[in-house]
Every structure is written in structure tokens, then in C-alpha cells.
Amino acid sequence: MGTKNSPHILALGTMTVFYIPSHKLDDPRFYHGTQTARSAIHEFLMHRYRAYTQSPTPVKGYWIDQASQISHDVMERFEVSFNHEAEFDRIIEFLVELCQRLKEDAIYVTRGNRSYLVTQHVTPSE
């Protein structure tokens, strides 16, 4: 008998993770007046999925920016799990809006074993 058949386990679906620059999470200049990005993320994830995990321990993200310079930021990690692909579309819509409000070029997202950059601009198809 495998553990996935155990009555003590509830399958939550595929894990989705995204990273947000720490210094923008609590600064209301990057969101709506007194509502911070952290509170907007919390409200969205709790309303849609009723649970999420946030790692306050900062991690650094490194990338080559549009000017071909190495950039980095201290990030915080958010994790949520769900089964329905329509929900992935919905979280991407939320992250596009968040990208715009935070004045970010892109937000790094992983879903299962796939990685994505969510941008506020339409990206060309592969």
C-alpha cells in the first residue's frame, strides 16, 4: 500500500512558487496607498487558495538586465498549491498586475518542474 492511498493524506496539487523583491513588499509607494504588496498578496492567496507559505528568509536573485548589466535583488518566496490549470491562469493575471504596480520588468515563477518569467508586457511566442 503506497502512502498516496492513505486516508491521512490530502493531495493539494501542483506547487507554484514566485519571488518578490523584499524592499517592495511593505512600501505603500509601490501599491495602493496604505495597502502594501505583502497585504495584497496575502489577501489574494488566502481568498483564492485558503493557504500559502511565505519564506521571510531572503534569497538573492541574479539576472542580466535589458542594459546587459548584472542585476540582483533580495527576494521573498511565496508558495501555493492547486490542481486546476485555470487557477494558474488566474495567479498569472494577478502577478502581471503586481508586476505593473511594483514597476518590475518580470516576476520569476515556477510551477511543478517548469519555470516562467511573468512580464507586464506581451512576450513574443516561441
Coordinates of N, CA and C in Angstrom, one line a residue:
M1 N 0.8 -1.2 0.0 CA 0.0 0.0 0.0 C 0.9 1.2 0.0
G2 N 0.8 2.1 -1.0 CA 1.5 3.4 -1.1 C 0.9 4.4 -0.2
T3 N 1.7 5.4 0.2 CA 1.2 6.4 1.1 C 0.2 7.3 0.4
K4 N 0.2 7.4 -0.9 CA -0.8 8.2 -1.6 C -2.2 7.7 -1.4
N5 N -2.4 6.5 -1.0 CA -3.7 5.9 -0.7 C -4.1 6.0 0.7
S6 N -3.3 6.6 1.5 CA -3.5 6.8 3.0 C -4.7 7.7 3.2
P7 N -5.6 7.4 4.1 CA -6.7 8.3 4.5 C -6.2 9.5 5.2
H8 N -4.9 9.6 5.6 CA -4.3 10.7 6.4 C -3.7 11.7 5.5
I9 N -3.7 11.5 4.1 CA -3.1 12.5 3.2 C -4.1 13.1 2.3
L10 N -4.0 14.5 2.2 CA -4.9 15.2 1.3 C -4.0 15.8 0.2
A11 N -4.2 15.4 -1.0 CA -3.4 16.0 -2.1 C -3.8 17.4 -2.4
L12 N -2.8 18.3 -2.5 CA -3.0 19.7 -2.6 C -2.8 20.2 -4.1
G13 N -2.2 19.4 -4.9 CA -2.0 19.8 -6.3 C -0.6 20.1 -6.5
T14 N -0.3 20.8 -7.7 CA 1.0 21.2 -8.1 C 1.4 22.5 -7.4
M15 N 2.6 22.5 -6.9 CA 3.2 23.7 -6.2 C 3.5 24.8 -7.2
T16 N 3.2 26.0 -6.9 CA 3.5 27.2 -7.7 C 4.3 28.1 -6.7
V17 N 5.4 28.6 -7.2 CA 6.3 29.5 -6.4 C 6.6 30.7 -7.1
F18 N 6.6 31.9 -6.4 CA 7.0 33.1 -7.1 C 7.8 33.9 -6.1
Y19 N 8.7 34.8 -6.6 CA 9.6 35.6 -5.8 C 9.3 37.1 -6.0
I20 N 9.3 37.9 -4.9 CA 9.0 39.3 -5.0 C 10.2 40.0 -4.2
P21 N 10.7 41.1 -4.8 CA 11.7 41.9 -4.1 C 11.3 42.3 -2.7
S22 N 12.1 42.0 -1.7 CA 11.7 42.2 -0.3 C 11.5 43.7 0.0
H23 N 12.3 44.6 -0.6 CA 12.1 46.0 -0.3 C 10.9 46.6 -0.8
K24 N 10.2 46.0 -1.7 CA 8.9 46.5 -2.3 C 7.7 45.9 -1.6
L25 N 7.8 44.9 -0.8 CA 6.7 44.2 -0.2 C 5.9 45.1 0.8
D26 N 6.6 45.9 1.6 CA 6.0 46.7 2.6 C 6.0 48.2 2.4
D27 N 6.3 48.6 1.2 CA 6.4 50.0 0.8 C 5.1 50.4 0.1
P28 N 4.2 51.2 0.7 CA 3.0 51.5 0.0 C 3.1 52.3 -1.2
R29 N 4.3 52.9 -1.5 CA 4.5 53.7 -2.7 C 4.4 52.8 -3.9
F30 N 4.7 51.5 -3.7 CA 4.6 50.5 -4.8 C 3.3 49.8 -5.0
Y31 N 2.3 50.3 -4.2 CA 1.0 49.6 -4.4 C -0.1 50.7 -4.2
H32 N -1.2 50.4 -3.5 CA -2.3 51.3 -3.4 C -2.3 52.0 -2.0
G33 N -1.9 53.2 -2.0 CA -1.9 54.0 -0.7 C -1.4 53.3 0.4
T34 N -2.2 52.9 1.4 CA -1.7 52.2 2.5 C -1.7 50.6 2.4
Q35 N -2.3 50.1 1.3 CA -2.2 48.7 1.1 C -0.9 48.3 0.4
T36 N -0.1 47.5 1.1 CA 1.2 47.1 0.6 C 1.1 45.9 -0.3
A37 N 2.1 45.6 -1.1 CA 2.1 44.4 -1.9 C 2.0 43.1 -1.0
R38 N 2.6 43.1 0.1 CA 2.5 42.0 1.0 C 1.1 41.7 1.4
S39 N 0.3 42.8 1.8 CA -1.1 42.6 2.1 C -1.9 42.2 0.9
A40 N -1.6 42.7 -0.3 CA -2.4 42.4 -1.5 C -2.1 40.9 -1.8
I41 N -0.9 40.4 -1.7 CA -0.6 39.0 -2.0 C -1.3 38.1 -1.0
H42 N -1.2 38.5 0.3 CA -1.9 37.7 1.4 C -3.4 37.6 1.1
E43 N -4.0 38.7 0.8 CA -5.5 38.7 0.6 C -5.8 37.9 -0.7
F44 N -5.1 38.0 -1.7 CA -5.3 37.2 -2.9 C -5.1 35.7 -2.7
L45 N -4.0 35.3 -2.1 CA -3.8 33.9 -1.9 C -4.7 33.3 -0.9
M46 N -5.0 34.0 0.2 CA -6.0 33.4 1.2 C -7.4 33.3 0.6
H47 N -7.8 34.3 -0.2 CA -9.1 34.3 -0.8 C -9.3 33.2 -1.8
R48 N -8.3 33.1 -2.7 CA -8.3 32.1 -3.8 C -8.0 30.6 -3.3
Y49 N -7.0 30.5 -2.4 CA -6.5 29.1 -2.1 C -6.6 28.7 -0.7
R50 N -7.0 29.7 0.2 CA -7.2 29.4 1.6 C -5.9 29.0 2.4
A51 N -4.8 29.1 1.7 CA -3.5 28.8 2.4 C -2.3 29.1 1.5
Y52 N -1.2 29.4 2.0 CA 0.0 29.6 1.3 C 1.2 29.6 2.2
T53 N 2.4 29.5 1.7 CA 3.6 29.6 2.5 C 4.4 30.7 2.0
Q54 N 5.0 31.5 3.0 CA 5.9 32.6 2.6 C 7.2 32.4 3.4
S55 N 8.3 32.5 2.7 CA 9.6 32.4 3.3 C 10.2 33.8 3.5
P56 N 10.1 34.3 4.8 CA 10.7 35.6 5.0 C 12.2 35.7 5.0
T57 N 12.9 34.5 5.0 CA 14.3 34.5 4.9 C 14.6 34.9 3.5
P58 N 15.3 36.0 3.3 CA 15.6 36.5 1.9 C 16.5 35.6 1.1
V59 N 16.2 35.5 -0.1 CA 17.1 34.8 -1.1 C 17.5 35.9 -2.1
K60 N 18.7 35.7 -2.7 CA 19.1 36.7 -3.8 C 18.8 36.1 -5.1
G61 N 18.3 36.9 -6.0 CA 18.1 36.6 -7.4 C 19.0 37.4 -8.2
Y62 N 19.7 36.8 -9.2 CA 20.6 37.4 -10.1 C 20.1 37.3 -11.5
W63 N 20.3 38.3 -12.4 CA 19.9 38.2 -13.8 C 20.7 39.3 -14.6
I64 N 20.7 39.1 -15.9 CA 21.2 40.1 -16.8 C 20.1 41.0 -17.2
D65 N 20.2 42.3 -16.9 CA 19.0 43.2 -17.3 C 19.1 43.6 -18.7
Q66 N 18.1 44.5 -19.1 CA 18.0 44.9 -20.5 C 19.2 45.7 -21.0
A67 N 20.0 46.3 -20.1 CA 21.2 47.0 -20.5 C 22.4 46.1 -20.5
S68 N 22.2 44.8 -20.4 CA 23.2 43.8 -20.3 C 24.1 43.9 -19.1
Q69 N 23.6 44.4 -18.0 CA 24.3 44.5 -16.7 C 23.8 43.4 -15.8
I70 N 24.7 43.0 -14.9 CA 24.2 42.0 -13.9 C 23.5 42.8 -12.8
S71 N 22.3 42.3 -12.6 CA 21.4 42.9 -11.5 C 21.1 41.8 -10.5
H72 N 20.8 42.3 -9.3 CA 20.4 41.3 -8.2 C 19.4 42.0 -7.3
D73 N 18.6 41.2 -6.6 CA 17.7 41.7 -5.6 C 17.6 40.7 -4.5
V74 N 17.2 41.2 -3.3 CA 16.9 40.3 -2.2 C 15.4 40.0 -2.4
M75 N 15.0 38.7 -2.4 CA 13.6 38.3 -2.7 C 13.0 37.6 -1.5
E76 N 11.7 37.6 -1.5 CA 11.0 36.7 -0.6 C 10.2 35.7 -1.4
R77 N 10.1 34.5 -0.9 CA 9.5 33.4 -1.7 C 8.0 33.1 -1.2
F78 N 7.1 33.0 -2.2 CA 5.7 32.7 -1.9 C 5.4 31.4 -2.6
E79 N 4.7 30.5 -1.9 CA 4.3 29.2 -2.4 C 2.9 28.8 -2.2
V80 N 2.2 28.3 -3.2 CA 0.8 27.9 -3.1 C 0.6 26.7 -4.0
S81 N -0.3 25.8 -3.6 CA -0.6 24.6 -4.4 C -2.0 24.5 -4.8
F82 N -2.2 24.0 -6.1 CA -3.6 23.8 -6.6 C -3.5 22.9 -7.8
N83 N -4.7 22.3 -8.1 CA -4.7 21.3 -9.2 C -5.2 21.9 -10.6
H84 N -6.0 22.9 -10.6 CA -6.7 23.3 -11.8 C -5.9 24.4 -12.6
E85 N -5.6 24.1 -13.8 CA -4.8 25.0 -14.7 C -5.5 26.4 -14.8
A86 N -6.8 26.4 -14.7 CA -7.5 27.8 -14.8 C -7.0 28.6 -13.6
E87 N -6.7 28.0 -12.5 CA -6.1 28.8 -11.3 C -4.7 29.3 -11.6
F88 N -4.0 28.5 -12.4 CA -2.6 29.0 -12.8 C -2.8 30.3 -13.6
D89 N -3.7 30.3 -14.6 CA -4.0 31.5 -15.4 C -4.4 32.6 -14.5
R90 N -5.2 32.4 -13.5 CA -5.6 33.5 -12.6 C -4.5 34.0 -11.8
I91 N -3.6 33.2 -11.3 CA -2.5 33.7 -10.5 C -1.5 34.5 -11.4
I92 N -1.4 34.0 -12.7 CA -0.5 34.8 -13.6 C -1.1 36.2 -13.8
E93 N -2.4 36.3 -14.0 CA -3.1 37.6 -14.1 C -2.8 38.5 -12.9
F94 N -2.9 37.9 -11.8 CA -2.6 38.7 -10.5 C -1.1 39.1 -10.6
L95 N -0.2 38.3 -11.0 CA 1.2 38.6 -11.0 C 1.6 39.6 -12.1
V96 N 0.9 39.6 -13.2 CA 1.0 40.7 -14.2 C 0.7 42.0 -13.6
E97 N -0.4 42.1 -12.9 CA -0.9 43.3 -12.2 C 0.2 43.7 -11.2
L98 N 0.6 42.8 -10.4 CA 1.6 43.0 -9.4 C 2.9 43.6 -10.0
C99 N 3.3 43.0 -11.1 CA 4.5 43.4 -11.8 C 4.4 44.9 -12.2
Q100 N 3.2 45.3 -12.7 CA 3.0 46.7 -13.1 C 3.0 47.6 -11.9
R101 N 2.4 47.2 -10.8 CA 2.3 48.1 -9.6 C 3.7 48.2 -8.9
L102 N 4.5 47.2 -9.0 CA 5.8 47.2 -8.4 C 6.9 47.7 -9.3
K103 N 6.5 48.1 -10.5 CA 7.4 48.5 -11.5 C 8.6 47.6 -11.8
E104 N 8.2 46.3 -11.8 CA 9.2 45.2 -12.1 C 9.1 44.8 -13.6
D105 N 10.3 44.5 -14.2 CA 10.3 44.0 -15.5 C 9.6 42.6 -15.6
A106 N 9.9 41.8 -14.6 CA 9.4 40.4 -14.6 C 9.4 39.9 -13.2
I107 N 8.5 38.9 -13.0 CA 8.5 38.1 -11.7 C 8.7 36.7 -12.1
Y108 N 9.7 36.0 -11.4 CA 10.1 34.6 -11.6 C 9.1 33.7 -11.0
V109 N 8.6 32.7 -11.7 CA 7.5 31.8 -11.2 C 7.9 30.4 -11.6
T110 N 7.7 29.4 -10.7 CA 7.9 28.0 -11.1 C 6.5 27.3 -10.8
R111 N 6.2 26.4 -11.6 CA 5.0 25.5 -11.4 C 5.4 24.1 -11.7
G112 N 5.4 23.3 -10.6 CA 6.0 21.9 -10.8 C 7.4 22.0 -11.2
N113 N 7.8 21.4 -12.3 CA 9.2 21.5 -12.8 C 9.4 22.5 -14.0
R114 N 8.4 23.4 -14.2 CA 8.5 24.4 -15.2 C 8.8 25.7 -14.6
S115 N 9.5 26.6 -15.4 CA 9.9 27.9 -14.9 C 9.4 28.9 -15.9
Y116 N 9.0 30.1 -15.4 CA 8.4 31.2 -16.3 C 8.9 32.5 -15.8
L117 N 8.9 33.5 -16.7 CA 9.0 34.9 -16.3 C 7.7 35.5 -16.7
V118 N 7.0 36.1 -15.7 CA 5.8 36.9 -15.9 C 6.2 38.3 -16.1
T119 N 5.8 38.9 -17.2 CA 6.1 40.3 -17.5 C 4.9 41.1 -17.7
Q120 N 5.0 42.4 -17.5 CA 3.8 43.2 -17.7 C 3.6 43.5 -19.2
H121 N 4.6 43.2 -20.1 CA 4.5 43.3 -21.5 C 4.2 42.0 -22.2
V122 N 3.5 42.0 -23.3 CA 3.3 40.8 -24.1 C 4.6 40.3 -24.6
T123 N 4.9 39.0 -24.4 CA 6.1 38.5 -24.9 C 5.9 37.7 -26.2
P124 N 6.9 37.7 -27.1 CA 6.7 37.0 -28.4 C 6.6 35.5 -28.1
S125 N 5.8 34.9 -29.0 CA 5.6 33.4 -28.9 C 6.9 32.7 -29.3
E126 N 7.1 31.5 -28.8 CA 8.3 30.8 -29.2 C 8.1 30.2 -30.6

